[in-house]
Amino acid sequence: MSALEDVLSLAGVRGSLTTPISAGNRWGFELDAVPEAAFHAITAGVAYLSVPGHETIQMLPGDVVLLPHGSAHVFASDRETTPVHFDRYNHVRSRTPGEALEAGSEPRSTNVLCAFYIHNLTTSTALFELLPEVIYIPANPQGSAIIEVTKLLAQEVARPGMATNTIIDRLIDVLLIHILREWIATTEFTRASWLRGLTDPVVATALNAIHAEPAREWSLDTLAEEARVSRATLSRRFSALVGQSPGAYLVSWRMDLAAQQLRETDERIASIAHRVGYTSEFAFSRAFTRAFDLAPRAYREANRLPARPASSAAPKER
């Protein structure tokens, strides 16, 4: 699923563990909306999650929930408890690293892991915006990768050692991919998007080919040959599932790659144009301006980030 990997990378998706919750008896928190995606996993006990407009979810050990839009929500021991407002930002600033947030009273038999995923909202190839407000994945009695990764995460939090922070961050990122895999595999999509395209083997082959070699001179013929179908079949299925023609998607992805280069490197515009498949800087500038309503130089000045070496920001070779 190289397309999914590439979009996660381009959007700079990065997970971070926040304060774990250790709770007992009656307790409840009301959390404000945040710009990041929020994540909760129950490792022991029971908790109830309420998001306005959605049914309350009873969460048991092994259950996980992702709130892709960072929606306001209530997390509590039961449906009746009146929650207290929780200021996450002030708490994070004041807490001791690794310290659990204790709630309710002894015995504290409910344990919750909480994390957030930050991501870049400027890319046109959206990810979190395509996801529903709530993704709830109950524990699989037969076991699953999500359960196994959550166990590893809980063990690392409980017994930290060398490079614990790095291990925790990597595990949180792995969790997101497994959540997305399971959600994609079990969802009946109604909205056209590149994410929906990944559920179709023909369209997924074409999408992954584009992501593997974005600078290649792809045409409907060469993409159809890659997917081993006719031009008409690929065109029909790609447009129906992705909502764009293969050519339009290719241009959009190239522009997102170029925008990343402009934001994060000082590489010459002509070199960026070549890197994303344009032999003419003029043609590239015209396409970029059409996509972002800003010429490449103006976009760079308005969105410049601290520079890093051009080679590390380049699209991956496969």
Coordinates of C-alpha atoms in Angstrom, one line a residue:
M1 CA 0.0 0.0 0.0
S2 CA 2.6 2.5 -1.1
A3 CA 0.0 5.2 -1.7
L4 CA -1.1 5.1 1.9
E5 CA 2.5 5.2 3.1
D6 CA 3.3 8.2 0.8
V7 CA 0.3 10.2 2.0
L8 CA 1.1 9.5 5.6
S9 CA 4.7 10.7 5.0
L10 CA 3.8 13.7 3.0
A11 CA 1.3 14.9 5.6
G12 CA 4.0 14.5 8.2
V13 CA 1.7 12.3 10.4
R14 CA 3.4 11.8 13.7
G15 CA 2.0 10.2 16.8
S16 CA 2.8 11.2 20.4
L17 CA 1.7 9.6 23.7
T18 CA 0.0 11.9 26.1
T19 CA -0.9 11.3 29.8
P20 CA -2.2 7.8 30.4
I21 CA -5.3 7.5 32.6
S22 CA -5.5 5.4 35.8
A23 CA -9.0 5.5 37.1
G24 CA -11.3 3.8 39.6
N25 CA -15.0 4.0 40.7
R26 CA -16.8 7.1 39.3
W27 CA -14.9 9.5 37.1
G28 CA -15.2 11.5 33.9
F29 CA -13.5 14.1 31.8
E30 CA -14.8 16.4 29.2
L31 CA -12.2 17.1 26.5
D32 CA -12.3 20.1 24.1
A33 CA -11.8 19.7 20.3
V34 CA -8.2 19.8 19.2
P35 CA -6.5 20.2 15.8
E36 CA -4.8 16.8 16.0
A37 CA -6.4 13.3 15.7
A38 CA -7.0 11.8 19.1
F39 CA -6.6 8.1 20.1
H40 CA -7.6 6.1 23.1
A41 CA -7.0 2.4 23.9
I42 CA -8.4 0.5 26.9
T43 CA -5.8 -1.8 28.5
A44 CA -7.8 -2.6 31.6
G45 CA -11.3 -2.0 33.0
V46 CA -14.2 -0.2 31.3
A47 CA -14.8 3.3 30.0
Y48 CA -17.5 5.1 28.1
L49 CA -16.8 7.4 25.2
S50 CA -19.3 10.0 24.1
V51 CA -19.0 12.2 21.0
P52 CA -21.8 14.7 20.3
G53 CA -24.0 13.4 17.5
H54 CA -22.9 9.8 18.0
E55 CA -24.0 6.9 20.2
T56 CA -22.1 6.4 23.4
I57 CA -19.5 3.6 23.1
Q58 CA -18.7 1.2 26.0
M59 CA -15.0 0.4 25.6
L60 CA -13.5 -2.8 27.0
P61 CA -9.9 -4.1 27.2
G62 CA -8.4 -4.3 23.8
D63 CA -10.8 -1.7 22.3
V64 CA -9.4 1.3 20.5
V65 CA -11.0 4.5 19.2
L66 CA -9.6 7.1 16.8
L67 CA -11.1 10.5 16.5
P68 CA -9.6 11.7 13.2
H69 CA -10.9 15.2 13.5
G70 CA -9.9 15.7 17.1
S71 CA -13.6 16.1 18.1
A72 CA -14.7 17.2 21.5
H73 CA -15.7 14.2 23.6
V74 CA -16.4 12.8 27.1
F75 CA -14.5 9.9 28.6
A76 CA -16.1 8.5 31.8
S77 CA -16.6 5.5 34.0
D78 CA -20.3 5.3 33.1
R79 CA -23.1 7.1 31.3
E80 CA -24.4 9.0 34.3
T81 CA -21.3 10.6 35.8
T82 CA -21.0 14.4 35.3
P83 CA -17.6 15.0 33.8
V84 CA -15.1 17.6 34.8
H85 CA -13.5 19.8 32.1
F86 CA -10.0 18.7 31.3
D87 CA -7.5 21.3 30.0
R88 CA -5.1 19.0 28.1
Y89 CA -2.6 21.8 27.3
N90 CA -2.2 23.0 30.8
H91 CA -1.9 19.5 32.2
V92 CA 0.8 18.5 29.7
R93 CA 2.8 21.5 30.6
S94 CA 2.6 20.8 34.4
R95 CA 2.9 17.0 34.5
T96 CA 6.0 14.9 35.1
P97 CA 6.9 12.9 32.1
G98 CA 5.5 9.3 32.4
E99 CA 3.1 10.3 35.2
A100 CA -0.4 8.9 34.9
L101 CA -3.5 11.0 35.4
E102 CA -5.3 9.5 38.4
A103 CA -9.0 9.8 38.4
G104 CA -11.8 8.7 40.7
S105 CA -10.7 6.7 43.8
E106 CA -9.0 3.5 44.7
P107 CA -9.0 0.8 43.6
R108 CA -8.0 2.2 40.2
S109 CA -8.8 -0.7 37.9
T110 CA -9.3 1.1 34.6
N111 CA -6.2 2.0 32.5
V112 CA -6.3 4.0 29.3
L113 CA -3.6 4.9 26.8
C114 CA -4.1 8.2 25.1
A115 CA -2.3 9.6 22.1
F116 CA -2.5 12.4 19.4
Y117 CA -1.5 12.4 15.8
I118 CA -0.3 15.7 14.3
H119 CA -0.5 16.2 10.6
N120 CA -0.1 18.8 7.9
L121 CA -3.4 20.3 6.7
T122 CA -1.9 22.0 3.6
T123 CA -1.7 19.0 1.4
S124 CA -4.5 18.5 -1.2
T125 CA -4.2 14.7 -1.0
A126 CA -6.2 14.5 2.2
L127 CA -6.2 11.6 4.7
F128 CA -7.8 12.5 8.0
E129 CA -10.4 14.7 6.3
L130 CA -11.6 11.6 4.5
L131 CA -12.2 9.6 7.7
P132 CA -15.4 9.6 9.8
E133 CA -15.6 11.5 13.0
V134 CA -15.3 8.3 15.1
I135 CA -13.5 5.1 14.2
Y136 CA -14.2 2.5 16.9
I137 CA -12.5 -0.9 16.6
P138 CA -13.5 -3.5 19.3
A139 CA -11.1 -6.1 20.5
N140 CA -10.9 -9.2 18.3
P141 CA -11.3 -12.3 20.5
Q142 CA -9.0 -14.2 18.1
G143 CA -6.4 -11.5 18.5
S144 CA -5.2 -8.9 16.1
A145 CA -2.2 -6.7 15.3
I146 CA -3.9 -3.8 17.0
I147 CA -4.1 -5.8 20.3
E148 CA -0.5 -7.0 20.1
V149 CA 0.9 -3.5 19.4
T150 CA -1.3 -2.0 22.2
K151 CA 0.1 -4.6 24.6
L152 CA 3.7 -3.7 23.6
L153 CA 2.8 0.0 24.1
A154 CA 1.3 -0.6 27.5
Q155 CA 4.4 -2.7 28.6
E156 CA 6.8 0.0 27.4
V157 CA 4.8 2.7 29.3
A158 CA 4.7 0.5 32.5
R159 CA 8.4 -0.5 32.3
P160 CA 10.4 2.1 30.5
G161 CA 14.0 1.4 29.5
M162 CA 16.6 2.6 27.0
A163 CA 15.1 4.5 24.1
T164 CA 11.6 4.2 25.6
N165 CA 10.4 7.4 24.0
T166 CA 11.5 6.3 20.5
I167 CA 9.9 2.9 20.9
I168 CA 6.6 4.4 22.1
D169 CA 6.5 6.9 19.2
R170 CA 7.1 4.1 16.7
L171 CA 4.5 1.9 18.2
I172 CA 1.9 4.7 18.1
D173 CA 2.7 5.2 14.4
V174 CA 2.3 1.5 13.7
L175 CA -1.0 1.5 15.6
L176 CA -2.4 4.1 13.2
I177 CA -1.5 2.1 10.2
H178 CA -3.1 -1.0 11.6
I179 CA -6.3 1.0 12.5
L180 CA -6.4 2.4 9.0
R181 CA -5.9 -1.1 7.4
E182 CA -8.7 -2.6 9.4
W183 CA -11.0 0.4 8.8
I184 CA -10.4 0.3 5.0
A185 CA -10.9 -3.4 4.9
T186 CA -14.3 -3.3 6.7
T187 CA -15.8 -0.1 5.4
E188 CA -18.3 0.3 2.6
F189 CA -17.2 3.6 1.0
T190 CA -19.8 5.9 -0.5
R191 CA -17.5 8.9 -1.2
A192 CA -15.0 8.9 -4.0
S193 CA -11.4 9.3 -2.9
W194 CA -7.9 7.9 -3.4
L195 CA -8.6 6.0 -0.2
R196 CA -11.6 4.3 -1.7
G197 CA -9.5 3.5 -4.8
L198 CA -7.2 1.4 -2.6
T199 CA -10.0 -1.1 -2.0
D200 CA -10.1 -2.0 -5.7
P201 CA -7.2 -4.1 -7.0
V202 CA -7.1 -2.5 -10.4
V203 CA -7.3 1.1 -9.2
A204 CA -4.9 0.4 -6.3
T205 CA -2.3 -0.9 -8.8
A206 CA -2.5 2.3 -10.8
L207 CA -2.4 4.5 -7.7
N208 CA 0.6 2.6 -6.3
A209 CA 2.4 2.9 -9.7
I210 CA 1.9 6.6 -9.7
H211 CA 3.2 6.9 -6.2
A212 CA 6.2 4.6 -6.9
E213 CA 7.3 6.7 -9.9
P214 CA 5.6 10.1 -9.8
A215 CA 8.1 11.6 -12.3
R216 CA 7.5 8.9 -15.0
E217 CA 5.6 9.9 -18.1
W218 CA 2.5 8.1 -17.2
S219 CA -0.4 7.9 -19.7
L220 CA -3.7 6.1 -19.6
D221 CA -2.1 3.4 -21.8
T222 CA 0.9 2.8 -19.6
L223 CA -1.2 2.8 -16.4
A224 CA -3.7 0.4 -18.0
E225 CA -0.8 -1.9 -19.0
E226 CA 0.5 -1.7 -15.4
A227 CA -2.9 -2.7 -14.1
R228 CA -3.4 -5.3 -16.8
V229 CA -6.8 -3.9 -17.9
S230 CA -8.0 -2.0 -20.9
R231 CA -7.9 1.8 -21.1
A232 CA -11.6 2.1 -20.8
T233 CA -11.8 -0.2 -17.8
L234 CA -9.1 1.7 -15.9
S235 CA -10.6 5.1 -16.8
R236 CA -14.1 4.1 -15.7
R237 CA -13.1 2.4 -12.5
F238 CA -10.5 5.0 -11.5
S239 CA -12.8 8.0 -12.0
A240 CA -15.7 6.3 -10.3
L241 CA -13.7 5.3 -7.2
V242 CA -11.2 8.1 -6.9
G243 CA -13.3 11.0 -8.3
Q244 CA -10.6 12.1 -10.7
S245 CA -9.1 10.8 -13.9
P246 CA -5.7 9.0 -13.6
G247 CA -4.1 12.0 -15.3
A248 CA -5.7 14.5 -12.9
Y249 CA -4.7 12.5 -9.8
L250 CA -1.1 12.3 -11.2
V251 CA -0.9 16.1 -11.5
S252 CA -2.4 16.6 -8.0
W253 CA 0.1 14.2 -6.4
R254 CA 3.0 15.8 -8.3
M255 CA 1.9 19.2 -7.0
D256 CA 1.7 18.0 -3.4
L257 CA 5.3 16.6 -3.7
A258 CA 6.5 19.9 -5.2
A259 CA 4.8 21.9 -2.5
Q260 CA 6.6 19.8 0.1
Q261 CA 9.9 20.5 -1.6
L262 CA 9.2 24.2 -1.7
R263 CA 8.3 24.3 1.9
E264 CA 11.1 22.2 3.3
T265 CA 14.2 22.7 1.0
D266 CA 16.0 25.4 -0.8
E267 CA 16.3 23.4 -3.9
R268 CA 16.1 25.3 -7.2
I269 CA 12.6 25.4 -8.7
A270 CA 13.9 23.9 -12.0
S271 CA 15.2 20.9 -10.1
I272 CA 11.9 20.4 -8.2
A273 CA 10.1 20.6 -11.6
H274 CA 12.3 17.9 -13.0
R275 CA 12.0 15.8 -9.8
V276 CA 8.2 15.7 -10.2
G277 CA 8.1 15.0 -13.9
Y278 CA 8.3 18.3 -15.7
T279 CA 11.0 19.1 -18.3
S280 CA 10.0 22.7 -18.4
E281 CA 10.1 25.0 -15.5
F282 CA 7.5 27.2 -17.2
A283 CA 5.0 24.3 -17.6
F284 CA 5.6 23.3 -14.0
S285 CA 5.1 26.9 -12.7
R286 CA 1.8 27.2 -14.6
A287 CA 0.5 23.8 -13.2
F288 CA 1.6 24.8 -9.7
T289 CA 0.0 28.2 -9.9
R290 CA -3.2 26.6 -11.1
A291 CA -3.2 24.2 -8.2
F292 CA -2.3 26.6 -5.3
D293 CA -3.2 30.0 -6.7
L294 CA 0.4 31.0 -6.0
A295 CA 3.5 30.8 -8.2
P296 CA 6.2 28.5 -6.8
R297 CA 8.4 31.3 -5.5
A298 CA 5.5 33.1 -3.8
Y299 CA 4.4 29.8 -2.3
R300 CA 7.8 29.1 -0.9
E301 CA 8.1 32.5 0.7
A302 CA 4.6 32.2 2.3
N303 CA 5.1 28.6 3.6
R304 CA 8.9 28.3 4.2
L305 CA 9.9 25.8 6.9
P306 CA 13.4 25.4 8.4
A307 CA 15.5 24.0 5.5
R308 CA 16.7 20.4 5.5
P309 CA 18.9 18.7 3.0
A310 CA 17.2 18.3 -0.4
S311 CA 18.1 14.6 -0.6
S312 CA 16.2 13.7 2.6
A313 CA 13.1 15.5 1.4
A314 CA 13.0 13.9 -2.0
P315 CA 10.3 11.4 -3.0
K316 CA 11.2 7.9 -2.1
E317 CA 12.7 5.6 -4.8
R318 CA 11.3 2.1 -4.9

